[in-house]
Short mmCIF file of C-alpha atoms and ligand atoms in Angstrom, two decimals:
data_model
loop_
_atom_site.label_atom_id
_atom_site.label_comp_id
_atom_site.label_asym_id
_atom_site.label_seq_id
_atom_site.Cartn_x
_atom_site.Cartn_y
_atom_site.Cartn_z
CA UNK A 1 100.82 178.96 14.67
CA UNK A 2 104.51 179.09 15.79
CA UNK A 3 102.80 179.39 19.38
CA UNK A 4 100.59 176.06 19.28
CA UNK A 5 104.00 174.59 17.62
CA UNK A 6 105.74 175.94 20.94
CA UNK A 7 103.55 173.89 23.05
CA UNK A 8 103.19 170.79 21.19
CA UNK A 9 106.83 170.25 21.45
CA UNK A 10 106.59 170.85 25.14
CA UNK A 11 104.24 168.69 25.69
CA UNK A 12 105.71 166.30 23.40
CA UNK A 13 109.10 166.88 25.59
CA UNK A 14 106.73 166.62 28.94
CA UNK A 15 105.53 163.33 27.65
CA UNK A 16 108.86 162.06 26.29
CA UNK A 17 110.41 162.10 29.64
CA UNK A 18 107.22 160.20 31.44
CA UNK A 19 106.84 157.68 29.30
CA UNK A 20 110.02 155.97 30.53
CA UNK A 21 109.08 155.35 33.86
CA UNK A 22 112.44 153.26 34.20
CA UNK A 23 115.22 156.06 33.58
CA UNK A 24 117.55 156.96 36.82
CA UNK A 25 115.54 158.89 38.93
CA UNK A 26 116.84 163.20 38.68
CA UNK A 27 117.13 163.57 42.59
CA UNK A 28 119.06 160.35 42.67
CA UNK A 29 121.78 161.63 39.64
CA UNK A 30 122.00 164.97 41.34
CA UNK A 31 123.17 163.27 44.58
CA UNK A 32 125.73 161.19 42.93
CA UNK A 33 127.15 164.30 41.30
CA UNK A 34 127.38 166.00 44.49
CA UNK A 35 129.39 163.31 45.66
CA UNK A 36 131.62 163.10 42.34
CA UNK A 37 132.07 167.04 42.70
CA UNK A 38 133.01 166.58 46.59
CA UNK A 39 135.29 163.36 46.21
CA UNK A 40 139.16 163.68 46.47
CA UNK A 41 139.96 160.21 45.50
CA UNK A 42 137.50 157.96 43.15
CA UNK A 43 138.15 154.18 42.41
CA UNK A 44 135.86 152.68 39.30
CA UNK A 45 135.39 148.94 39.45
CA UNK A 46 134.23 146.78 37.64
CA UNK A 47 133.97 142.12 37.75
CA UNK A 48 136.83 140.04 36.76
CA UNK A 49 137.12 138.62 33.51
CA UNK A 50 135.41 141.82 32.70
CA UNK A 51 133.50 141.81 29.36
CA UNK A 52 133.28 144.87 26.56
CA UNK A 53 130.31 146.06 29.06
CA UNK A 54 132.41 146.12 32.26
CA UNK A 55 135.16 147.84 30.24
CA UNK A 56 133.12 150.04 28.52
CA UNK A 57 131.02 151.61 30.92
CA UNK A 58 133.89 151.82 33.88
CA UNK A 59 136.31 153.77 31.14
CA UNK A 60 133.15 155.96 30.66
CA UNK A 61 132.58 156.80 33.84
CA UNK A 62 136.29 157.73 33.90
CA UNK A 63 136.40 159.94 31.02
CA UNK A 64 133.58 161.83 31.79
CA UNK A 65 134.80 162.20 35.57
CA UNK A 66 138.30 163.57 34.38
CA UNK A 67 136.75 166.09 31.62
CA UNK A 68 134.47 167.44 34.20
CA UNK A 69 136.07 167.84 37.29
CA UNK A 70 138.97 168.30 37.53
CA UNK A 71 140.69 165.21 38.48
CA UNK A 72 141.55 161.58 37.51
CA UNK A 73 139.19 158.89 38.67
CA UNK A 74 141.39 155.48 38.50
CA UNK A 75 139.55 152.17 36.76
CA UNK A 76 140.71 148.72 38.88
CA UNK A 77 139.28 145.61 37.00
CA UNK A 78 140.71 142.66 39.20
CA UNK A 79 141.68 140.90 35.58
CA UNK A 80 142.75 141.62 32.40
CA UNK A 81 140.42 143.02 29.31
CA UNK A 82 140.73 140.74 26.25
CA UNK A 83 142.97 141.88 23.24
CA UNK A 84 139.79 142.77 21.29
CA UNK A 85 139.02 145.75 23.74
CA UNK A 86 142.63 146.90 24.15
CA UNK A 87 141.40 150.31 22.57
CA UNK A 88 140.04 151.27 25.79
CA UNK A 89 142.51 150.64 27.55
CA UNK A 90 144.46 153.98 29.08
CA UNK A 91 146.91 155.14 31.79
CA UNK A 92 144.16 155.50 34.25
CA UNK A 93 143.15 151.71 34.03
CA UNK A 94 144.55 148.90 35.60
CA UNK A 95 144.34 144.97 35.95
CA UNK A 96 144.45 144.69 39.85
CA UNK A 97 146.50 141.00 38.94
CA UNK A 98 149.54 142.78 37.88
CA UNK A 99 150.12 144.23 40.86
CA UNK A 100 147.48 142.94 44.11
CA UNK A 101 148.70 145.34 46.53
CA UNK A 102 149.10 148.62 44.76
CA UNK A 103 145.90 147.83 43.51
CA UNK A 104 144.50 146.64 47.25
CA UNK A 105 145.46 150.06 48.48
CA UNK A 106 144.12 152.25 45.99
CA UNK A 107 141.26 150.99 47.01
CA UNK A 108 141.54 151.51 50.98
CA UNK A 109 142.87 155.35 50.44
CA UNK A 110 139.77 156.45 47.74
CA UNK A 111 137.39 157.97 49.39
CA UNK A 112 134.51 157.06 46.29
CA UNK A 113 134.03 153.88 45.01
CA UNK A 114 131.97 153.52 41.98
CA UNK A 115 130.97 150.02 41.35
CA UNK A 116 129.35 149.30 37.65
CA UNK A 117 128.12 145.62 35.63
CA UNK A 118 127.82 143.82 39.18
CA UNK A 119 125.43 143.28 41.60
CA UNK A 120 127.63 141.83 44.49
CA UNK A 121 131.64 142.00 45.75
CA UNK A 122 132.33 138.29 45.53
CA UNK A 123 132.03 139.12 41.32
CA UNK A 124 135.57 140.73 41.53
CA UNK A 125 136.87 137.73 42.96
CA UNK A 126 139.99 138.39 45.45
CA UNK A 127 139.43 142.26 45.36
CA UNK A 128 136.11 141.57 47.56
CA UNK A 129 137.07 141.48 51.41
CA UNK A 130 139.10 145.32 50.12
CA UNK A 131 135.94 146.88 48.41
CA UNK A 132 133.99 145.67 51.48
CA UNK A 133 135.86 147.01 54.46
CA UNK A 134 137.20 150.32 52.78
CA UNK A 135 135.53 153.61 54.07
CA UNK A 136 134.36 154.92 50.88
CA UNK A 137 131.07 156.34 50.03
CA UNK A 138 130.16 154.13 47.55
CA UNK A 139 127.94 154.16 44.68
CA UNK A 140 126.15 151.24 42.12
CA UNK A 141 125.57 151.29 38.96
CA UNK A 142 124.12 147.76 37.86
CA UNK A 143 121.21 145.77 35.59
CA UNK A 144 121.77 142.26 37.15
CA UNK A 145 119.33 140.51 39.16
CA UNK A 146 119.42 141.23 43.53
CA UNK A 147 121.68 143.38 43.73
CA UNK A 148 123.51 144.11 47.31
CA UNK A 149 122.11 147.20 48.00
CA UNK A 150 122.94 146.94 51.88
CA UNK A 151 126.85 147.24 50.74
CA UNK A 152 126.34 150.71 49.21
CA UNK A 153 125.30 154.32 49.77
CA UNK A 154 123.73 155.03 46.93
CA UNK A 155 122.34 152.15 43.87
CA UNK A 156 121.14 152.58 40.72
CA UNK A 157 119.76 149.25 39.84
CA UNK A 158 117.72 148.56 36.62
CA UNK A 159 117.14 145.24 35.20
CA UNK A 160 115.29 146.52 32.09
CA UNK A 161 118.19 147.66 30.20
CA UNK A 162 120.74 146.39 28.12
CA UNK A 163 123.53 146.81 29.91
CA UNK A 164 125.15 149.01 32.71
CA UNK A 165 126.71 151.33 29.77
CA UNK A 166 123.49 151.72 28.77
CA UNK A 167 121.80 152.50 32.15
CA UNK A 168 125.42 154.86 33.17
CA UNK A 169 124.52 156.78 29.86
CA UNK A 170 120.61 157.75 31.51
CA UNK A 171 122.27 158.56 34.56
CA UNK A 172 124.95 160.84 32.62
CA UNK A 173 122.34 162.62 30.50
CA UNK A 174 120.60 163.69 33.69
CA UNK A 175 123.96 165.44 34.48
CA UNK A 176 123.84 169.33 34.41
CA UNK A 177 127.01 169.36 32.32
CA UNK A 178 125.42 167.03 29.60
CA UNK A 179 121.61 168.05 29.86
CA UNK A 180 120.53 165.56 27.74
CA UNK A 181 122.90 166.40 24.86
CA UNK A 182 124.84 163.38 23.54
CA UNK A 183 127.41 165.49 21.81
CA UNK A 184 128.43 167.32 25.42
CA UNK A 185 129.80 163.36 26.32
CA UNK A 186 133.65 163.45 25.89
CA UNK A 187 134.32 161.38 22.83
CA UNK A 188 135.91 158.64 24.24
CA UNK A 189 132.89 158.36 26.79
CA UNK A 190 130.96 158.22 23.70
CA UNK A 191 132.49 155.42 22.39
CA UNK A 192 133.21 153.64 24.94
CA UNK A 193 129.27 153.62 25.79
CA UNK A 194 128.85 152.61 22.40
CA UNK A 195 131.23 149.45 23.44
CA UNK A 196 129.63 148.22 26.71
CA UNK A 197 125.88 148.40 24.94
CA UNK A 198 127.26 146.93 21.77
CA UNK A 199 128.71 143.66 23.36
CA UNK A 200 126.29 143.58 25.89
CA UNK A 201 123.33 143.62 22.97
CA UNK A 202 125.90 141.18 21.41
CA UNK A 203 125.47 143.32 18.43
CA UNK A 204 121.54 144.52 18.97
CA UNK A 205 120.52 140.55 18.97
CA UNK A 206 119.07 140.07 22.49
CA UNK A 207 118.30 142.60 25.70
CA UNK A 208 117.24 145.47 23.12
CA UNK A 209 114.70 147.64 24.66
CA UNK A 210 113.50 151.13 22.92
CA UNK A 211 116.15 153.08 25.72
CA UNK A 212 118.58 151.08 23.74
CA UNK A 213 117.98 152.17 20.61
CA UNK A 214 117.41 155.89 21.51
CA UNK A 215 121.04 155.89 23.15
CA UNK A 216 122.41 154.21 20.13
CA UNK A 217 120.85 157.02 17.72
CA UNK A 218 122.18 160.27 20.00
CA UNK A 219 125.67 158.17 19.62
CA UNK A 220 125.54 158.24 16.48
CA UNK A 221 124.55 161.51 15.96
CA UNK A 222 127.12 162.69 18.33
CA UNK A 223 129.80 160.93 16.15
CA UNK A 224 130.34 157.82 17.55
CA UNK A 225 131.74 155.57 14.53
CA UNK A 226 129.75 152.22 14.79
CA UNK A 227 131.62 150.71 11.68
CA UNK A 228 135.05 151.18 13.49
CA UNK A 229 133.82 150.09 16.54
CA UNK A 230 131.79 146.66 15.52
CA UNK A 231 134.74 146.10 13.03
CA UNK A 232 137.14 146.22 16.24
CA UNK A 233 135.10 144.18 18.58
CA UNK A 234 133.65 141.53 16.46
CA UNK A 235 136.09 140.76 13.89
CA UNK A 236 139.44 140.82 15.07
CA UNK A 237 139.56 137.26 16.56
CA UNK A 238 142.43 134.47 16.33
CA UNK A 239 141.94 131.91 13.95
CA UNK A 240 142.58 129.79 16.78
CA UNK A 241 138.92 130.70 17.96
CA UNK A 242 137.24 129.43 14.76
CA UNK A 243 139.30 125.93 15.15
CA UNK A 244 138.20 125.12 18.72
CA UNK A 245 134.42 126.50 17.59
CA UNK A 246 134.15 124.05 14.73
CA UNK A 247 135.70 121.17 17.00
CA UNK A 248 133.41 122.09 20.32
CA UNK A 249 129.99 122.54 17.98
CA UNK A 250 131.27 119.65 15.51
CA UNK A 251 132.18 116.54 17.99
CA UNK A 252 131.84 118.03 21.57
CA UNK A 253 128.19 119.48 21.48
CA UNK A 254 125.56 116.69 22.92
CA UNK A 255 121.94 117.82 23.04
CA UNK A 256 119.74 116.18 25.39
CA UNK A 257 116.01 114.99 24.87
CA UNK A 258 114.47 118.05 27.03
CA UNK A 259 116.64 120.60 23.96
CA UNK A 260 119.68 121.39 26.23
CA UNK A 261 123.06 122.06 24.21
CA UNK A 262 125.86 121.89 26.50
CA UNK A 263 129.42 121.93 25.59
CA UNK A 264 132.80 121.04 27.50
CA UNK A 265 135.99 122.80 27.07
CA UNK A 266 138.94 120.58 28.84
CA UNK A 267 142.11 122.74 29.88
CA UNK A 268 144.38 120.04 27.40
CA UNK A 269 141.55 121.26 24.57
CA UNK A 270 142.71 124.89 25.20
CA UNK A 271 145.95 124.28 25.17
CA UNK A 272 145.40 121.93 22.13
CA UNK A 273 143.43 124.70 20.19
CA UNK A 274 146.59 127.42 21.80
CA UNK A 275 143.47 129.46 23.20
CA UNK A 276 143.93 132.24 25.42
CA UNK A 277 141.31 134.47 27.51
CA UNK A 278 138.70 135.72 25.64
CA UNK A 279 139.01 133.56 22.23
CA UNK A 280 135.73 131.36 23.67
CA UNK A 281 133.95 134.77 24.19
CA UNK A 282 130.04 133.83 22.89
CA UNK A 283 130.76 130.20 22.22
CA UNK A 284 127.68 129.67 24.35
CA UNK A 285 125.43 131.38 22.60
CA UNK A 286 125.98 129.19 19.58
CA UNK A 287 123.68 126.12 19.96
CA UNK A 288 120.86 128.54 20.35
CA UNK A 289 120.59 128.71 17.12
CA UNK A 290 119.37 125.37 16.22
CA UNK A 291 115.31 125.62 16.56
CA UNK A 292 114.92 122.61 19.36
CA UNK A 293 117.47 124.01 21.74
CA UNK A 294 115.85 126.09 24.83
CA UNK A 295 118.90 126.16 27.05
CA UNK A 296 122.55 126.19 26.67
CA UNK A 297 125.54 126.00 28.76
CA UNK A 298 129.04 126.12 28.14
CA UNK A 299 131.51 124.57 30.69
CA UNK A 300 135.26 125.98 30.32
CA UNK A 301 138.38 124.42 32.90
CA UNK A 302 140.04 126.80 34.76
CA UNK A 303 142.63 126.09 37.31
CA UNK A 304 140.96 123.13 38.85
CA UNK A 305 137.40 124.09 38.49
CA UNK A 306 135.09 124.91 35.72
CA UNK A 307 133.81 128.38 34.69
CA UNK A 308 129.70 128.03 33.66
CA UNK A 309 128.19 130.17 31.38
CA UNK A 310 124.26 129.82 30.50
CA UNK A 311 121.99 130.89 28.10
CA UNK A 312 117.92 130.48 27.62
CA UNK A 313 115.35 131.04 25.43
CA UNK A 314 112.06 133.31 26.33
CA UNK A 315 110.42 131.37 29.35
CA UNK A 316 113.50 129.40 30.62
CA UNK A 317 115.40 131.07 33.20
CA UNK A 318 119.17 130.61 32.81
CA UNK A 319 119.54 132.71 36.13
CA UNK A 320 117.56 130.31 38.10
CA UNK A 321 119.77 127.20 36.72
CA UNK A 322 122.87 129.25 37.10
CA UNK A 323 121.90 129.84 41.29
CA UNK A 324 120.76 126.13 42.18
CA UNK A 325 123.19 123.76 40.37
CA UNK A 326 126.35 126.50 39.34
CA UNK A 327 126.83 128.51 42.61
CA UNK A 328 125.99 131.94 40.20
CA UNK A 329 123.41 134.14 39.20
CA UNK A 330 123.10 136.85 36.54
CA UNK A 331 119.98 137.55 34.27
CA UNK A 332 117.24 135.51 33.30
CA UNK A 333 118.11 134.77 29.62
CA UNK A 334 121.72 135.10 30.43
CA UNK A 335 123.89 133.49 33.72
CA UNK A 336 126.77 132.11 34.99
CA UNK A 337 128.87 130.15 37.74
CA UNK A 338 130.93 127.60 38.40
CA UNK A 339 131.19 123.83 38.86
CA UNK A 340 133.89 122.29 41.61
CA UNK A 341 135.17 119.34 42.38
CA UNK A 342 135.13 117.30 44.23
CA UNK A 343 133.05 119.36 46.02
CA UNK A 344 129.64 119.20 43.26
CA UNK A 345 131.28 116.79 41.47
CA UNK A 346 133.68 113.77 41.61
CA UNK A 347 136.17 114.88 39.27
CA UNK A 348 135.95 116.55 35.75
CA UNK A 349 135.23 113.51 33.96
CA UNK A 350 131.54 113.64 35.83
CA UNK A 351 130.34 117.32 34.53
CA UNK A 352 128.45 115.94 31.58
CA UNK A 353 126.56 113.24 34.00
CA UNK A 354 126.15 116.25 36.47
CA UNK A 355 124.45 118.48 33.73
CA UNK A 356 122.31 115.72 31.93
CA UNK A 357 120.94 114.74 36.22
CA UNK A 358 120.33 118.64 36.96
CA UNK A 359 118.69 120.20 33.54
CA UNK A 360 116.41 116.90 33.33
CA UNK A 361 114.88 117.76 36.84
CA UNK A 362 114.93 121.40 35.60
CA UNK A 363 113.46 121.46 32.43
CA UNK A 364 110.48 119.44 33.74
CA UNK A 365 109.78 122.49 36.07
CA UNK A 366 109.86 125.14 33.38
CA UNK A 367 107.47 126.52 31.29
CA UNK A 368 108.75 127.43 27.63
CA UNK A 369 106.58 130.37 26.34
CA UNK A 370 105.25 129.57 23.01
MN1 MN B 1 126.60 143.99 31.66
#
């Protein structure tokens, strides 16, 4: 008996681990920790305005680099995290905007760069022209659409994930010092995992595949406290954010015939509402709750232009809107970009004509799945 229960579980084990035909491939994870084990200096980067999944998976990256060999990796996001994700925050992470040039030539002296939650320099903004032209061997670790593989040596690029936290913690459990034990991950790897996955699911609503919820149950079991963590990311906002929601969804929110929300944040409204970086953080995502809506997109002013963010239903790609009328990208349900003027349009008073003129001649070309 306890022979025949032997080899059920390893062939139970053998089929586990070729069912997911997706997960980082071994030879591939063994290279990258040859050149982890080999590196002197490592630089962790992640895009600007980074989100809980840039954060997150970057400070993971670090953790488990300085717990396992030997040395300090240093995390450069160009800008500043929001308040809500100050807890993973550290003396080994940085906001390249405090100080450009220390920042500039940590970059030129590293000699690994470890890029994660991007697909393409120009995403960290004014740290791009450094990441390009420094000598590094550099590595990828990204689940947005095209990325630039030409730019690196080595990419791990998977679109059907949740997020690069997600796709960093298949890579780690291929490690030989984790062997596909959860509970070998440094805690604040863990949890910090946990983070990127958590905001990037926006709390297990969209981009859930079954990886997802097999890294979310070995976190768990490996102690990660969930409570803590959603209670710390998703209630800890300014009232200040709950003003400006009711007044954007309330009296700014138009709808137009072909079921596109869009809403327009004006720098005066910010300063109106006293908002600060981060407090509009899922506004988007809002208007896709009401059932007629198919596509939203949220406009907010920032220093003469306007950040874009966009969000679709099943069938409507967001990415596709995001590359031909925003100058951005991202995924399909999820994108962003920008809008300038007077470049795309005449001044700011002409983004709602500009976005009723470019989703009617969109819409018409997609196909909603039923
Ligand atoms: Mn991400």
């Amino acid at each position: 008996m306890k022979f025949i229960y032997e080899m059920q579980l390893f062939f139970s084990k053998f089929a586990a681990q070729n069912t997911d035909m997706h997960s980082p491939d071994p030879e591939k994870t063994l290279i990258a920790h040859d050149m982890l084990q080999k590196a002197e200096r490592i630089v962790i980067v992640s895009h600007h305005h980074p989100d809980g999944d840039a954060a997150g998976s970057s400070t993971a990256l670090m953790h488990f680099i300085n717990s396992n060999f030997g040395r300090k990796a240093q995390v450069i996001l160009p800008t500043a995290l929001p308040e809500a994700l100050d807890f993973l925050l550290s003396e080994d992470v940085c906001a390249a905007e405090d100080d450009i040039a220390a920042a500039k030539a940590a970059i030129a002296s590293c000699d690994l760069l470890i890029c994660l939650d991007f697909n393409t320099f120009s995403r960290t903004d004014f740290l791009e022209e450094s990441l390009r032209t420094c000598n590094a061997r550099k590595i990828l670790i990204d689940h947005h659409l095209k990325p630039d593989t030409d730019c690196f040596d080595l990419v791990f690029s998977k679109i059907e994930t949740s997020s690069a936290s997600e796709l960093l913690y298949d890579i780690l459990m291929l490690m030989p010092e984790i062997r596909g034990d959860a509970s070998r991950l440094p805690a604040a790897c863990a949890t910090a995992l946990m983070t990127g996955m958590t905001t990037d699911t926006n709390n297990f609503a969209n981009s859930v595949f079954p990886g997802t919820l097999r890294m979310a149950s070995a976190l768990l079991e490996a102690g990660v406290d969930r409570d803590a963590l959603v209670d710390r990311i998703f209630n800890c906002y300014r009232e200040n954010r709950y003003r400006a929601m009711g007044w954007l969804t309330g009296e700014n929110m138009r709808i137009t015939a072909n079921g596109v929300a869009y809403m327009i944040l004006r720098e005066t409204d910010s300063r109106r509402f006293g908002l600060r970086e981060g407090d509009t953080e899922g506004f988007v995502n809002i208007p896709l709750g009401i059932k007629s809506v198919r596509m939203t997109i949220f406009l907010r002013e920032d220093n003469g232009f306007f950040r874009v963010s966009v969000r679709s239903k099943r069938g409507i790609s967001a990415n596709r809107l995001a590359r031909e009328s925003f100058h951005g990208g991202g995924h399909e349900q999820a994108a962003g970009g920008r809008l300038y003027w007077p470049d795309d349009i005449s001044s700011p008073d002409a983004a709602a004509d500009y976005i009723e003129q470019v989703t009617a001649r969109f819409m018409q070309n997609e196909q909603p799945s039923k």
